[in-house]
Amino acid sequence: MTTAASTGTGPQPAGLAEGAIATVAGNGVAGYVSDGGPGALTRLHNPEGVAVDKNGNLYIADRNNHHVRKVTPNGIITTVAGTGEAGYISDGGPAVATRLNQPVDVAIDGEGNLYIADIYNNRVRKVSPSGIITTVAGNGEAGYVSDGGPAIATRLHHPHGVALDREGNLYISEWSGHRVRKVNRSGIITTVAGNGTAGYVSDGGPAIATRLQHPDGLAFDREGNLYIAEYSNHRVRKVTPNGIITTVAGNGTAGFVSDGGPAIATRLNGPRRVAVDEAGNLYVSDQENHRVRRVSSDGTITTVAGNGTAGYVDDGGPAATTRIYQPQGVALDRAGNLYIADYSNHRVRGVTGVAQMTPPLPPAADLYGEVVSPYRVQRGQEFDLGARIRNRGPNPANGQFVTVVLTLADGLVGGPGTTGRRLTRTFTGQQLLPHQSILDGVFRVSAPESTPPGTYTCTLEIQYGGELNLKDNTYTLPVTVVVPATVADETALTIYQDTVPEAAPGQRTSFNLRYVSPTGQPVNPGTVVQRFTAPTGFAFTGQPTYAYYETIHGVVSGNLAHRVEDDGRTLVITANPHVNTTTSDAGSVIYTIPVQARADALPGRYDNGSASVGRHTPVQLSGQITGTAQDETALRVVQETVPAAAPGQSTTFNLEIRSLGNQPVNPGTIEQHFTAPTGFAFTGGASYGYYFAQPYVTGNLDTRLEDGGKTLVIRSNPHLNTGTTDRTALIYTLGIRALPDARPGTQSDDGQAALGRLAPAALTARVL
């Protein structure tokens, strides 16, 4: 990203219509060939950052080639830094003769100096106009020491974005340090945003006192405001010259909703880089949405490149209706052409005159197909094939204008009521509501007993008509038909412990045991006696369950017949661990077995448990006894989202609870008191979720309201890291409402969250 608009026109081809896209570097094949030829005919390998200098030269951080490349306005590519070997040698010599280690971003100052974020060298390097390379920040060690000293003597933690302000000060985003640092022209480093703790608290306060989470691209506007793309907070933040931070795009929830509305009310999905044009429009590479978005000076968001589908089609057409694949770096030249590092397409693309173009209006509805297609099916069995049509746009869609056409490969047949190989379905009389409802374009199909084994490729088309001004979607659906014989013997299964239970003395947890057929054959041993011996320090307790997670019907699960013997030392399960015999037991079966760490257990790992499944060779079972669990004073509470509601309206917000050093915390049931910020009251609705566990563990919380809803009391055990089902973080989702007399446009941060004896954490809410 350059510090100001370039005074030169870059290598974007002439003669293209406004808003058209073209490739200016990279032929789509990952790798490195040579320099000196046309940029569009050579290879790049995951280009990331881009910048344009005042003469129109385009610079590319060619990440996995360990080079920085330059494309001249007439399209010729050369290397300006890096030998292509990952590493670090020294400074003070020619940049083309030294090593870089995955350069991820570049910036150019007004004097022609090139700055490189050398991520795994934990340095920012500078290449002078004469080609000599030096380090301007970072001593090569990952981490953080302090501020206020020489930038070259301190640590950086994975520098990811670089930018320069109009005075020539250098700004660096630290991906793993969760900070943005500033190096002034005297070489002194300070922090300008982020307190080093990953997360999100709120807006409106000092940028250096709040949290960032994986800050990436940086850019400045003409007024000196700093923009920060926050990858894991799914936001773009703005820091004013006096140090106040606010959100300018993204509501903190990953995804895509629609265009045409306020940028702060919509969703982004992993924003990576930012750029600002002379008119103050902000450009954001929305990586996982496979789009580049523009936020106009009035705060409205639109898409200028990418239709949301990952891939590559061709060049020359409108950028907003073609495909890009995980876009990253963005930069502008003097003519208003936008350059995009099309990361997973191994290209850099240019969009002609994007600064002047009017983005196309969003469609009446934004529909897409969620494909349902099994990888492998057995001959003689029915399976599902097709797509579920979803609406992620802001407006409803009439089902009569949506038709799904499935053309079956020869050898596959449709289910009852269908004839021929062309199966169609139109949804007359159905409405596809915004953001929620689904049209079922899934067909029942089978491979008859006469079908030879092999792969059969079907074609799926989603056709739109009438009021839906959308492009048709076409998919190829390969289906592999297999004809395996069923094995009636449990010894054909591979059995292994999927998770190792960890618990402090007295705590409960569970572990998973996976049964799989390594060749994909059906295995149906019948009812088998399965005897489990607990590792030292553990006892079996509770109801063991089974689940098939890989079926076309979703999760198929149930309880296992069992008995516990020898004071919990032995568990006996009587069941049939069958797999791949029907569509409802495809893949593998997972047993989830509850255990408890004995009160007198000594810390340590024990590998002396076993699982004896019929005639199968016994499988070793392990368990880990941890130290004594901490109480609630070892917890830390952070407000993850700031609720915003108009007077009289209700909404929700999230609190994230973690433990210091991820240690186990098991305080038992405690009272937790929550005070609503001024202008708000709690609704009484409250739920919890452990979203780092697989599958998720969720439920409702025991609550009561006091003082007209001003106070919410929760009685629960906010335990963490005591086993596999409560790992890493606990999320509370609390219902809250803006009072009818709340003053619009105000934000209060005088709420509190007090968990037992833990020091209260501040709560914030905003009245719309």
PDB file of N, CA and C in Angstrom, residues 667-709:
ATOM      1  N   PRO A 667     -14.593 -24.155  39.187  1.00  0.00           N
ATOM      2  CA  PRO A 667     -14.964 -23.520  40.452  1.00  0.00           C
ATOM      3  C   PRO A 667     -16.216 -24.102  41.098  1.00  0.00           C
ATOM      4  N   GLY A 668     -16.924 -24.990  40.396  1.00  0.00           N
ATOM      5  CA  GLY A 668     -18.221 -25.433  40.887  1.00  0.00           C
ATOM      6  C   GLY A 668     -19.285 -24.387  40.570  1.00  0.00           C
ATOM      7  N   THR A 669     -20.509 -24.634  40.999  1.00  0.00           N
ATOM      8  CA  THR A 669     -21.600 -23.697  40.718  1.00  0.00           C
ATOM      9  C   THR A 669     -21.422 -22.419  41.524  1.00  0.00           C
ATOM     10  N   ILE A 670     -21.368 -21.283  40.822  1.00  0.00           N
ATOM     11  CA  ILE A 670     -21.203 -19.987  41.483  1.00  0.00           C
ATOM     12  C   ILE A 670     -22.224 -19.007  40.928  1.00  0.00           C
ATOM     13  N   GLU A 671     -22.505 -17.959  41.716  1.00  0.00           N
ATOM     14  CA  GLU A 671     -23.391 -16.891  41.244  1.00  0.00           C
ATOM     15  C   GLU A 671     -22.573 -15.866  40.473  1.00  0.00           C
ATOM     16  N   GLN A 672     -23.144 -15.440  39.343  1.00  0.00           N
ATOM     17  CA  GLN A 672     -22.499 -14.469  38.474  1.00  0.00           C
ATOM     18  C   GLN A 672     -23.484 -13.323  38.230  1.00  0.00           C
ATOM     19  N   HIS A 673     -23.071 -12.120  38.552  1.00  0.00           N
ATOM     20  CA  HIS A 673     -23.958 -10.953  38.495  1.00  0.00           C
ATOM     21  C   HIS A 673     -23.550 -10.053  37.330  1.00  0.00           C
ATOM     22  N   PHE A 674     -24.534  -9.741  36.483  1.00  0.00           N
ATOM     23  CA  PHE A 674     -24.304  -8.900  35.308  1.00  0.00           C
ATOM     24  C   PHE A 674     -25.170  -7.649  35.431  1.00  0.00           C
ATOM     25  N   THR A 675     -24.542  -6.497  35.293  1.00  0.00           N
ATOM     26  CA  THR A 675     -25.238  -5.214  35.343  1.00  0.00           C
ATOM     27  C   THR A 675     -25.295  -4.626  33.939  1.00  0.00           C
ATOM     28  N   ALA A 676     -26.499  -4.262  33.476  1.00  0.00           N
ATOM     29  CA  ALA A 676     -26.663  -3.746  32.120  1.00  0.00           C
ATOM     30  C   ALA A 676     -26.120  -2.324  32.019  1.00  0.00           C
ATOM     31  N   PRO A 677     -25.502  -1.964  30.886  1.00  0.00           N
ATOM     32  CA  PRO A 677     -25.078  -0.571  30.690  1.00  0.00           C
ATOM     33  C   PRO A 677     -26.286   0.381  30.704  1.00  0.00           C
ATOM     34  N   THR A 678     -26.035   1.643  30.971  1.00  0.00           N
ATOM     35  CA  THR A 678     -27.102   2.649  30.988  1.00  0.00           C
ATOM     36  C   THR A 678     -27.899   2.622  29.692  1.00  0.00           C
ATOM     37  N   GLY A 679     -29.231   2.642  29.807  1.00  0.00           N
ATOM     38  CA  GLY A 679     -30.100   2.618  28.642  1.00  0.00           C
ATOM     39  C   GLY A 679     -30.525   1.223  28.226  1.00  0.00           C
ATOM     40  N   PHE A 680     -30.060   0.192  28.947  1.00  0.00           N
ATOM     41  CA  PHE A 680     -30.352  -1.186  28.572  1.00  0.00           C
ATOM     42  C   PHE A 680     -30.824  -1.990  29.774  1.00  0.00           C
ATOM     43  N   ALA A 681     -31.524  -3.090  29.484  1.00  0.00           N
ATOM     44  CA  ALA A 681     -31.917  -4.058  30.499  1.00  0.00           C
ATOM     45  C   ALA A 681     -31.793  -5.446  29.902  1.00  0.00           C
ATOM     46  N   PHE A 682     -31.538  -6.450  30.728  1.00  0.00           N
ATOM     47  CA  PHE A 682     -31.437  -7.824  30.256  1.00  0.00           C
ATOM     48  C   PHE A 682     -32.825  -8.412  30.011  1.00  0.00           C
ATOM     49  N   THR A 683     -32.911  -9.308  29.061  1.00  0.00           N
ATOM     50  CA  THR A 683     -34.183  -9.975  28.748  1.00  0.00           C
ATOM     51  C   THR A 683     -34.381 -11.254  29.538  1.00  0.00           C
ATOM     52  N   GLY A 684     -33.305 -11.794  30.097  1.00  0.00           N
ATOM     53  CA  GLY A 684     -33.382 -13.062  30.821  1.00  0.00           C
ATOM     54  C   GLY A 684     -32.898 -14.242  30.008  1.00  0.00           C
ATOM     55  N   GLY A 685     -32.807 -14.081  28.702  1.00  0.00           N
ATOM     56  CA  GLY A 685     -32.297 -15.155  27.849  1.00  0.00           C
ATOM     57  C   GLY A 685     -30.783 -15.255  27.956  1.00  0.00           C
ATOM     58  N   ALA A 686     -30.275 -16.466  28.170  1.00  0.00           N
ATOM     59  CA  ALA A 686     -28.830 -16.654  28.284  1.00  0.00           C
ATOM     60  C   ALA A 686     -28.484 -18.093  27.931  1.00  0.00           C
ATOM     61  N   SER A 687     -27.447 -18.266  27.131  1.00  0.00           N
ATOM     62  CA  SER A 687     -26.995 -19.598  26.748  1.00  0.00           C
ATOM     63  C   SER A 687     -25.477 -19.634  26.789  1.00  0.00           C
ATOM     64  N   TYR A 688     -24.939 -20.858  26.765  1.00  0.00           N
ATOM     65  CA  TYR A 688     -23.487 -21.008  26.765  1.00  0.00           C
ATOM     66  C   TYR A 688     -23.072 -21.904  25.615  1.00  0.00           C
ATOM     67  N   GLY A 689     -21.797 -21.835  25.259  1.00  0.00           N
ATOM     68  CA  GLY A 689     -21.280 -22.701  24.210  1.00  0.00           C
ATOM     69  C   GLY A 689     -19.772 -22.882  24.333  1.00  0.00           C
ATOM     70  N   TYR A 690     -19.326 -24.135  24.181  1.00  0.00           N
ATOM     71  CA  TYR A 690     -17.904 -24.443  24.046  1.00  0.00           C
ATOM     72  C   TYR A 690     -17.689 -24.752  22.571  1.00  0.00           C
ATOM     73  N   TYR A 691     -17.211 -23.756  21.806  1.00  0.00           N
ATOM     74  CA  TYR A 691     -17.153 -23.882  20.355  1.00  0.00           C
ATOM     75  C   TYR A 691     -15.807 -24.388  19.852  1.00  0.00           C
ATOM     76  N   PHE A 692     -14.846 -24.609  20.784  1.00  0.00           N
ATOM     77  CA  PHE A 692     -13.585 -25.216  20.388  1.00  0.00           C
ATOM     78  C   PHE A 692     -13.640 -26.734  20.562  1.00  0.00           C
ATOM     79  N   ALA A 693     -14.735 -27.245  21.104  1.00  0.00           N
ATOM     80  CA  ALA A 693     -14.932 -28.684  21.230  1.00  0.00           C
ATOM     81  C   ALA A 693     -15.619 -29.198  19.975  1.00  0.00           C
ATOM     82  N   GLN A 694     -15.353 -30.450  19.624  1.00  0.00           N
ATOM     83  CA  GLN A 694     -15.990 -31.082  18.465  1.00  0.00           C
ATOM     84  C   GLN A 694     -16.676 -32.368  18.904  1.00  0.00           C
ATOM     85  N   PRO A 695     -17.999 -32.484  18.801  1.00  0.00           N
ATOM     86  CA  PRO A 695     -18.918 -31.441  18.367  1.00  0.00           C
ATOM     87  C   PRO A 695     -19.090 -30.367  19.442  1.00  0.00           C
ATOM     88  N   TYR A 696     -19.721 -29.230  19.055  1.00  0.00           N
ATOM     89  CA  TYR A 696     -19.945 -28.150  19.990  1.00  0.00           C
ATOM     90  C   TYR A 696     -20.749 -28.644  21.196  1.00  0.00           C
ATOM     91  N   VAL A 697     -20.471 -28.016  22.345  1.00  0.00           N
ATOM     92  CA  VAL A 697     -21.260 -28.279  23.554  1.00  0.00           C
ATOM     93  C   VAL A 697     -21.990 -26.994  23.898  1.00  0.00           C
ATOM     94  N   THR A 698     -23.319 -27.022  23.861  1.00  0.00           N
ATOM     95  CA  THR A 698     -24.109 -25.812  24.084  1.00  0.00           C
ATOM     96  C   THR A 698     -25.285 -26.124  25.005  1.00  0.00           C
ATOM     97  N   GLY A 699     -25.886 -25.070  25.560  1.00  0.00           N
ATOM     98  CA  GLY A 699     -27.070 -25.235  26.402  1.00  0.00           C
ATOM     99  C   GLY A 699     -27.527 -23.906  26.945  1.00  0.00           C
ATOM    100  N   ASN A 700     -28.622 -23.932  27.711  1.00  0.00           N
ATOM    101  CA  ASN A 700     -29.164 -22.728  28.333  1.00  0.00           C
ATOM    102  C   ASN A 700     -28.632 -22.580  29.748  1.00  0.00           C
ATOM    103  N   LEU A 701     -28.553 -21.337  30.205  1.00  0.00           N
ATOM    104  CA  LEU A 701     -28.064 -21.024  31.536  1.00  0.00           C
ATOM    105  C   LEU A 701     -29.228 -20.764  32.492  1.00  0.00           C
ATOM    106  N   ASP A 702     -29.033 -21.098  33.765  1.00  0.00           N
ATOM    107  CA  ASP A 702     -30.028 -20.850  34.813  1.00  0.00           C
ATOM    108  C   ASP A 702     -29.943 -19.381  35.213  1.00  0.00           C
ATOM    109  N   THR A 703     -31.002 -18.618  34.962  1.00  0.00           N
ATOM    110  CA  THR A 703     -30.951 -17.166  35.172  1.00  0.00           C
ATOM    111  C   THR A 703     -32.119 -16.675  36.012  1.00  0.00           C
ATOM    112  N   ARG A 704     -31.932 -15.485  36.577  1.00  0.00           N
ATOM    113  CA  ARG A 704     -33.047 -14.727  37.158  1.00  0.00           C
ATOM    114  C   ARG A 704     -32.758 -13.244  36.967  1.00  0.00           C
ATOM    115  N   LEU A 705     -33.827 -12.459  36.835  1.00  0.00           N
ATOM    116  CA  LEU A 705     -33.701 -11.018  36.649  1.00  0.00           C
ATOM    117  C   LEU A 705     -34.017 -10.296  37.951  1.00  0.00           C
ATOM    118  N   GLU A 706     -33.311  -9.225  38.201  1.00  0.00           N
ATOM    119  CA  GLU A 706     -33.548  -8.378  39.361  1.00  0.00           C
ATOM    120  C   GLU A 706     -33.583  -6.923  38.924  1.00  0.00           C
ATOM    121  N   ASP A 707     -34.207  -6.097  39.739  1.00  0.00           N
ATOM    122  CA  ASP A 707     -34.191  -4.651  39.513  1.00  0.00           C
ATOM    123  C   ASP A 707     -34.702  -4.301  38.118  1.00  0.00           C
ATOM    124  N   GLY A 708     -35.852  -4.925  37.729  1.00  0.00           N
ATOM    125  CA  GLY A 708     -36.459  -4.616  36.446  1.00  0.00           C
ATOM    126  C   GLY A 708     -35.613  -4.995  35.253  1.00  0.00           C
ATOM    127  N   GLY A 709     -34.755  -5.977  35.420  1.00  0.00           N
ATOM    128  CA  GLY A 709     -33.895  -6.398  34.316  1.00  0.00           C
ATOM    129  C   GLY A 709     -32.547  -5.707  34.300  1.00  0.00           C
TER     130      GLY A 709
END
